[in-house]
Structure formats: structure tokens, C-alpha cells
PDB file of C-alpha atoms in Angstrom:
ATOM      1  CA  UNK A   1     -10.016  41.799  68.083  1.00 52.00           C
ATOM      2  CA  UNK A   2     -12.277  44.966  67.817  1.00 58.00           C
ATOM      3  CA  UNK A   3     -14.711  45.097  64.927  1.00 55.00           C
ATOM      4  CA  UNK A   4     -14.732  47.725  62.568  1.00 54.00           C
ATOM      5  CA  UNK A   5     -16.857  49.520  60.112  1.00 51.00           C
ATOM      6  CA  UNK A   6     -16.241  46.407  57.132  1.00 46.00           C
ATOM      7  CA  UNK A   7     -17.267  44.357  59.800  1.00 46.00           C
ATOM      8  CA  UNK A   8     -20.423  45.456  60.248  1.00 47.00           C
ATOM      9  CA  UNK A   9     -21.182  46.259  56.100  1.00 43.00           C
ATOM     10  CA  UNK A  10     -21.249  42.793  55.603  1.00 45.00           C
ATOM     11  CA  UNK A  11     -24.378  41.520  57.564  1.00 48.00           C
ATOM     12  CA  UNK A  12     -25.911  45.229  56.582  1.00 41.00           C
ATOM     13  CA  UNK A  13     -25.762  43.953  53.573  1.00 42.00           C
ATOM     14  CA  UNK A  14     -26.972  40.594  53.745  1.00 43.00           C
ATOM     15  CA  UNK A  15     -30.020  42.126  54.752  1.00 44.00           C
ATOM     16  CA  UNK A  16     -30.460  44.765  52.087  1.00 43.00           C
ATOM     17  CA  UNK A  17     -29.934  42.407  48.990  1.00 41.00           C
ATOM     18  CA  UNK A  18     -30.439  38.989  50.019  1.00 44.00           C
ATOM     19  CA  UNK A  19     -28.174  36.609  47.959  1.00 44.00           C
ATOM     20  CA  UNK A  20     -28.559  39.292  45.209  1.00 42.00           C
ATOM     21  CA  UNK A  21     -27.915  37.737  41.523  1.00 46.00           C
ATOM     22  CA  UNK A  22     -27.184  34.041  43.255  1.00 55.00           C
ATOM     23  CA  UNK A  23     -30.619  32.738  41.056  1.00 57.00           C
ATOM     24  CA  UNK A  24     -32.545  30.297  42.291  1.00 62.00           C
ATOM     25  CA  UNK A  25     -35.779  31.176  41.946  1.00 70.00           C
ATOM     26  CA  UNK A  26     -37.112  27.758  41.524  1.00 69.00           C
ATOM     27  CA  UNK A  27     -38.634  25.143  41.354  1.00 93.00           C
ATOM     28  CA  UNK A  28     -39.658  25.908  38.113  1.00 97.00           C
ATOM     29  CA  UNK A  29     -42.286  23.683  36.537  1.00 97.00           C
ATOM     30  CA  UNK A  30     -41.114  22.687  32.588  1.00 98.00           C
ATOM     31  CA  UNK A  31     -43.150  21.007  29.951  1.00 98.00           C
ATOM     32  CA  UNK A  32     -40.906  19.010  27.654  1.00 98.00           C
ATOM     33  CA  UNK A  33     -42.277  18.400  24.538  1.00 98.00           C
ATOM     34  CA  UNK A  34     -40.210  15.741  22.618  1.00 97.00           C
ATOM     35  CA  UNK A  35     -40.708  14.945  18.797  1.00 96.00           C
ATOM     36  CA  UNK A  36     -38.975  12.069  17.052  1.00 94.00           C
ATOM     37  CA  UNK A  37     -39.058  12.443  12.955  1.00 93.00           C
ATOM     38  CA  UNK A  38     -37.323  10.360  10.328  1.00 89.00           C
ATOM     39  CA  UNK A  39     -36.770  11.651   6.603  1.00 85.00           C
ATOM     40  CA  UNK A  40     -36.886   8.331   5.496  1.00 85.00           C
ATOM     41  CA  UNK A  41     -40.537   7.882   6.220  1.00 85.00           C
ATOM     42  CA  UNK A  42     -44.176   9.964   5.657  1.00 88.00           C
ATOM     43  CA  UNK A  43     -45.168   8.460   8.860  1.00 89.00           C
ATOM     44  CA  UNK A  44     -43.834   9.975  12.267  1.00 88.00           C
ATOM     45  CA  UNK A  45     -43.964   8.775  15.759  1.00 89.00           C
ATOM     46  CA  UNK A  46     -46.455  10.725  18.105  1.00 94.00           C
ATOM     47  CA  UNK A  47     -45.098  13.468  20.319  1.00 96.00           C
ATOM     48  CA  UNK A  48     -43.880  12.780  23.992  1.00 96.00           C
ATOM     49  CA  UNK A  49     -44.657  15.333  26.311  1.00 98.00           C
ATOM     50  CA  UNK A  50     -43.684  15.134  30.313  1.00 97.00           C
ATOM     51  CA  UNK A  51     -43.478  17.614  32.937  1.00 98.00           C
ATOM     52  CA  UNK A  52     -41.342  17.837  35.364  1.00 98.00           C
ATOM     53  CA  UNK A  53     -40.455  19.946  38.420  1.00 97.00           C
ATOM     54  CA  UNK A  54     -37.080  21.050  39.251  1.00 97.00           C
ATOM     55  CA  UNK A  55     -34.558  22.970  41.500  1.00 96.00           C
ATOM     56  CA  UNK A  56     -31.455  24.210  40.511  1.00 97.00           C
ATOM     57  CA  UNK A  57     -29.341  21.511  40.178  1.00 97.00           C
ATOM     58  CA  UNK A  58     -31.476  18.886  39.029  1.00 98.00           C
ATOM     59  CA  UNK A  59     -31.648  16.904  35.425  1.00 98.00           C
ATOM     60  CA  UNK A  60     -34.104  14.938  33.409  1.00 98.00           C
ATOM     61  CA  UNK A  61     -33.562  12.597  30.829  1.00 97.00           C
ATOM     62  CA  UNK A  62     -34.520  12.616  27.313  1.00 96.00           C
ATOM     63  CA  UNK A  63     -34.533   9.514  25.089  1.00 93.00           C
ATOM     64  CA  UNK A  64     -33.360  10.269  21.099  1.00 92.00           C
ATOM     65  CA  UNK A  65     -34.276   8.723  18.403  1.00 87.00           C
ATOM     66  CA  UNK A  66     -30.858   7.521  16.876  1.00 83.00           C
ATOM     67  CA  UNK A  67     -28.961   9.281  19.400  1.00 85.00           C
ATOM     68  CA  UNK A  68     -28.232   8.185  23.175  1.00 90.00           C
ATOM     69  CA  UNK A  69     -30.564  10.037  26.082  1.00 95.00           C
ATOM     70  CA  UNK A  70     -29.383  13.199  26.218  1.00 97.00           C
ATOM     71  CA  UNK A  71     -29.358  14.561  30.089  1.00 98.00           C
ATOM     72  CA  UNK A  72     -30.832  18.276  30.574  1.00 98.00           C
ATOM     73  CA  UNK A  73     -29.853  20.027  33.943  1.00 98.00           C
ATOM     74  CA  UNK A  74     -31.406  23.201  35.095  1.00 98.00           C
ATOM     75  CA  UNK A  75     -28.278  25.323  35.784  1.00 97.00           C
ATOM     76  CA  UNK A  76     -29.803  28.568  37.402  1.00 97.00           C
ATOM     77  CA  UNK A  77     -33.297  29.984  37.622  1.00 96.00           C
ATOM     78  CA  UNK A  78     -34.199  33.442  38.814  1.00 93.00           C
ATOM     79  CA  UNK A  79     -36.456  36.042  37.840  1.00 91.00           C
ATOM     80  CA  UNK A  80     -35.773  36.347  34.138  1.00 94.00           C
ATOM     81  CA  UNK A  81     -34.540  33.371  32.637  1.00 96.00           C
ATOM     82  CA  UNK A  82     -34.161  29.539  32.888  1.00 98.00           C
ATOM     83  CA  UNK A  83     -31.007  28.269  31.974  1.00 98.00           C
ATOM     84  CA  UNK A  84     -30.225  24.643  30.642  1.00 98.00           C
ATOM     85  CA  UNK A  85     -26.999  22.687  30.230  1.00 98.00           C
ATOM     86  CA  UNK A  86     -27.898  19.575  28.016  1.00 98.00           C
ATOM     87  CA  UNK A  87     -25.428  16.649  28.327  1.00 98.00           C
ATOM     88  CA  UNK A  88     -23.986  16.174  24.478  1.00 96.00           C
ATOM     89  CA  UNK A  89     -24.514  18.973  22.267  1.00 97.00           C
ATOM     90  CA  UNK A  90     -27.955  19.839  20.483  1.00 97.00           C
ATOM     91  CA  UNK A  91     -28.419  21.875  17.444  1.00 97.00           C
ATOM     92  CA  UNK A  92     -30.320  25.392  18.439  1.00 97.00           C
ATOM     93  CA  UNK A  93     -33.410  26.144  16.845  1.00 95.00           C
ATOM     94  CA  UNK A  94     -32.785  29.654  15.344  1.00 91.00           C
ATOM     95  CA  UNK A  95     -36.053  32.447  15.374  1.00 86.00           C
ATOM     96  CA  UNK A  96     -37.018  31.176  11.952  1.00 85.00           C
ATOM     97  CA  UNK A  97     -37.792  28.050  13.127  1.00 84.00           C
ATOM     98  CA  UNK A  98     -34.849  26.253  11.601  1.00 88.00           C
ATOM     99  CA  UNK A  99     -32.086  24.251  13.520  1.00 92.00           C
ATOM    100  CA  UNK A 100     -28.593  25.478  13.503  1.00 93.00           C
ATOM    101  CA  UNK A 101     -26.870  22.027  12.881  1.00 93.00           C
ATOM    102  CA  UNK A 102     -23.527  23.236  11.949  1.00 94.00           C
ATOM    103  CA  UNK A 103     -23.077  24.501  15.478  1.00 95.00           C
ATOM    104  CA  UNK A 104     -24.480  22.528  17.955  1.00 97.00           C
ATOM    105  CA  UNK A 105     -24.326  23.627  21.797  1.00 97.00           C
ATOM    106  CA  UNK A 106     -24.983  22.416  25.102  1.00 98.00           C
ATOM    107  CA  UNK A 107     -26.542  25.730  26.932  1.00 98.00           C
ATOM    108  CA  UNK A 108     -29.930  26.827  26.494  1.00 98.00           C
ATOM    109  CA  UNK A 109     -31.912  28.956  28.326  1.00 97.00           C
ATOM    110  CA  UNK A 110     -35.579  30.651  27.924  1.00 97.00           C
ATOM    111  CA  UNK A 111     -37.369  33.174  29.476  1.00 96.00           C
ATOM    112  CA  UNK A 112     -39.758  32.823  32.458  1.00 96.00           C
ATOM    113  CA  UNK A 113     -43.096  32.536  31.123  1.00 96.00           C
ATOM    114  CA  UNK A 114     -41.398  30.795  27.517  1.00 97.00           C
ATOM    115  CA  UNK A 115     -39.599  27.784  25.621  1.00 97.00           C
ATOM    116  CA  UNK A 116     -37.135  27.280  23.985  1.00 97.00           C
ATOM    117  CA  UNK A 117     -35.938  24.286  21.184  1.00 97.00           C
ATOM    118  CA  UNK A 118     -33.349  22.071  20.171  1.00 98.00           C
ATOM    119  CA  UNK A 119     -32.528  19.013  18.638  1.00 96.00           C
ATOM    120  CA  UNK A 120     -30.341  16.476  17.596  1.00 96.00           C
ATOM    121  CA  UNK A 121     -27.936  18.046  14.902  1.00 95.00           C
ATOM    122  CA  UNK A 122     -28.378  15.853  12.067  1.00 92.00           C
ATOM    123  CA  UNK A 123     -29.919  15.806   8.583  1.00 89.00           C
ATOM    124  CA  UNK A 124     -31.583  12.082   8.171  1.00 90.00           C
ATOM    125  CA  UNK A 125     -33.518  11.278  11.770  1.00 91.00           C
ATOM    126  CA  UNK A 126     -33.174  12.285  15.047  1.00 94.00           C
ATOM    127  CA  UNK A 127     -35.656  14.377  17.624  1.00 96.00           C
ATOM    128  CA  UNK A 128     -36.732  17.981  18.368  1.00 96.00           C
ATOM    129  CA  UNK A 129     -36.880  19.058  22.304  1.00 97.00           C
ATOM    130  CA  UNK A 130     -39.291  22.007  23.381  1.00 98.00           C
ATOM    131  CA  UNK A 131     -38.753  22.813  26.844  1.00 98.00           C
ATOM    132  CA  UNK A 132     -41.477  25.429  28.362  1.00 98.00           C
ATOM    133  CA  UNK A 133     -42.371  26.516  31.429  1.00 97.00           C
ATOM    134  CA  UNK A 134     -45.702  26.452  32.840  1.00 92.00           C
TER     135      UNK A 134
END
């Protein structure tokens, strides 16, 4: 079978925008700062703070105070953004600094370069998440 014109735009264009909008960017390198508090007590545990390097695809685990781990994957990375899928949903921390408990989520992303926080969307105990990258 002869090949015609659409044939040949395919390849042509393989070439001029190379998987185009597909992400992956990565790995990208994230700091993940975790902070268990309790309102029950003056005294507060020391924050945790890992790093980890990651592909598209992969997770890392988070232990919560009160709470089970909560599993973070790194859904897509490209030039703008890194976006997060957590495992249960978190409460978003809102530009004031404040947590949006009423409606919790489970997809997070932050800019190249930033961070972005979360937590556990309760009123009594439970943790804080800062993801960054570096």
C-alpha cells in the first residue's frame, strides 16, 4: 500500500515537537518536610525532613501522626509544575497559611523551583507535609 502525505506528517512531526505536553521532565529532587503537632500538648515532636528523588510514576511514604502513612506519587513533571496524587485525602493549605479541612483532596501540585503543603484534615492532632523541590 502506497504512502501518502498523513503518512509522512506523522514522523515530521515526531521530530518537530518531541512528545510535546507528555511531561516528564524528571527526576525531580523533593524535600519533604513533615511536622507532627498535637493541641493537646505545649510540647511538639521535632520536624522530619527526607529527600527523595523521583520519576514519574514513583511514590514515597509518609508516616501520620494519628492517621495511617499516607502514600504520595509524583503524577507528571515537566517544565512548569510538579504534580502529586497523595493516597487518602489531605486538607490543602490555603495562601494564608491556613488548612482547608472542610475539603480535603488528594492532588497537589507546585511549581518548579517551589512547595507546596498539606495535612491531615483534622482539628485535635495530626501532621503538616511540605513538599519542595530542590
Amino acid at each position: 500500500m502506497p504512502l501518502g502525505p498523513r503518512h509522512l506528517l506523522a514522523p515530521l512531526m515526531l521530530v518537530l515537537f518531541p512528545l510535546a505536553g507528555c511531561g516528564d521532565d524528571g527526576p525531580v529532587r523533593l524535600e519533604v518536610t513533615v511536622q507532627g503537632w498535637s493541641g493537646w500538648s505545649r510540647e511538639q515532636p521535632a520536624p522530619v525532613v527526607t529527600t527523595h528523588e523521583l520519576d514519574e510514576g514513583e511514590t514515597f511514604t509518609v508516616d501520620l501522626v494519628g492517621y495511617d502513612d499516607v502514600v504520595v506519587t509524583v503524577v507528571q513533571v515537566d517544565g512548569d509544575q510538579v504534580a502529586l496524587e497523595t493516597s487518602r485525602p489531605m486538607a490543602a493549605e490555603g495562601e494564608d497559611g491556613g488548612f482547608d479541612v472542610a475539603d480535603p483532596c488528594t492532588a497537589f501540585s507546585l511549581e518548579r523551583g517551589g512547595s507546596v503543603g498539606f495535612g491531615t484534615p483534622t482539628l485535635d492532632a495530626g501532621s503538616t507535609i511540605t513538599v519542595a523541590e530542590r
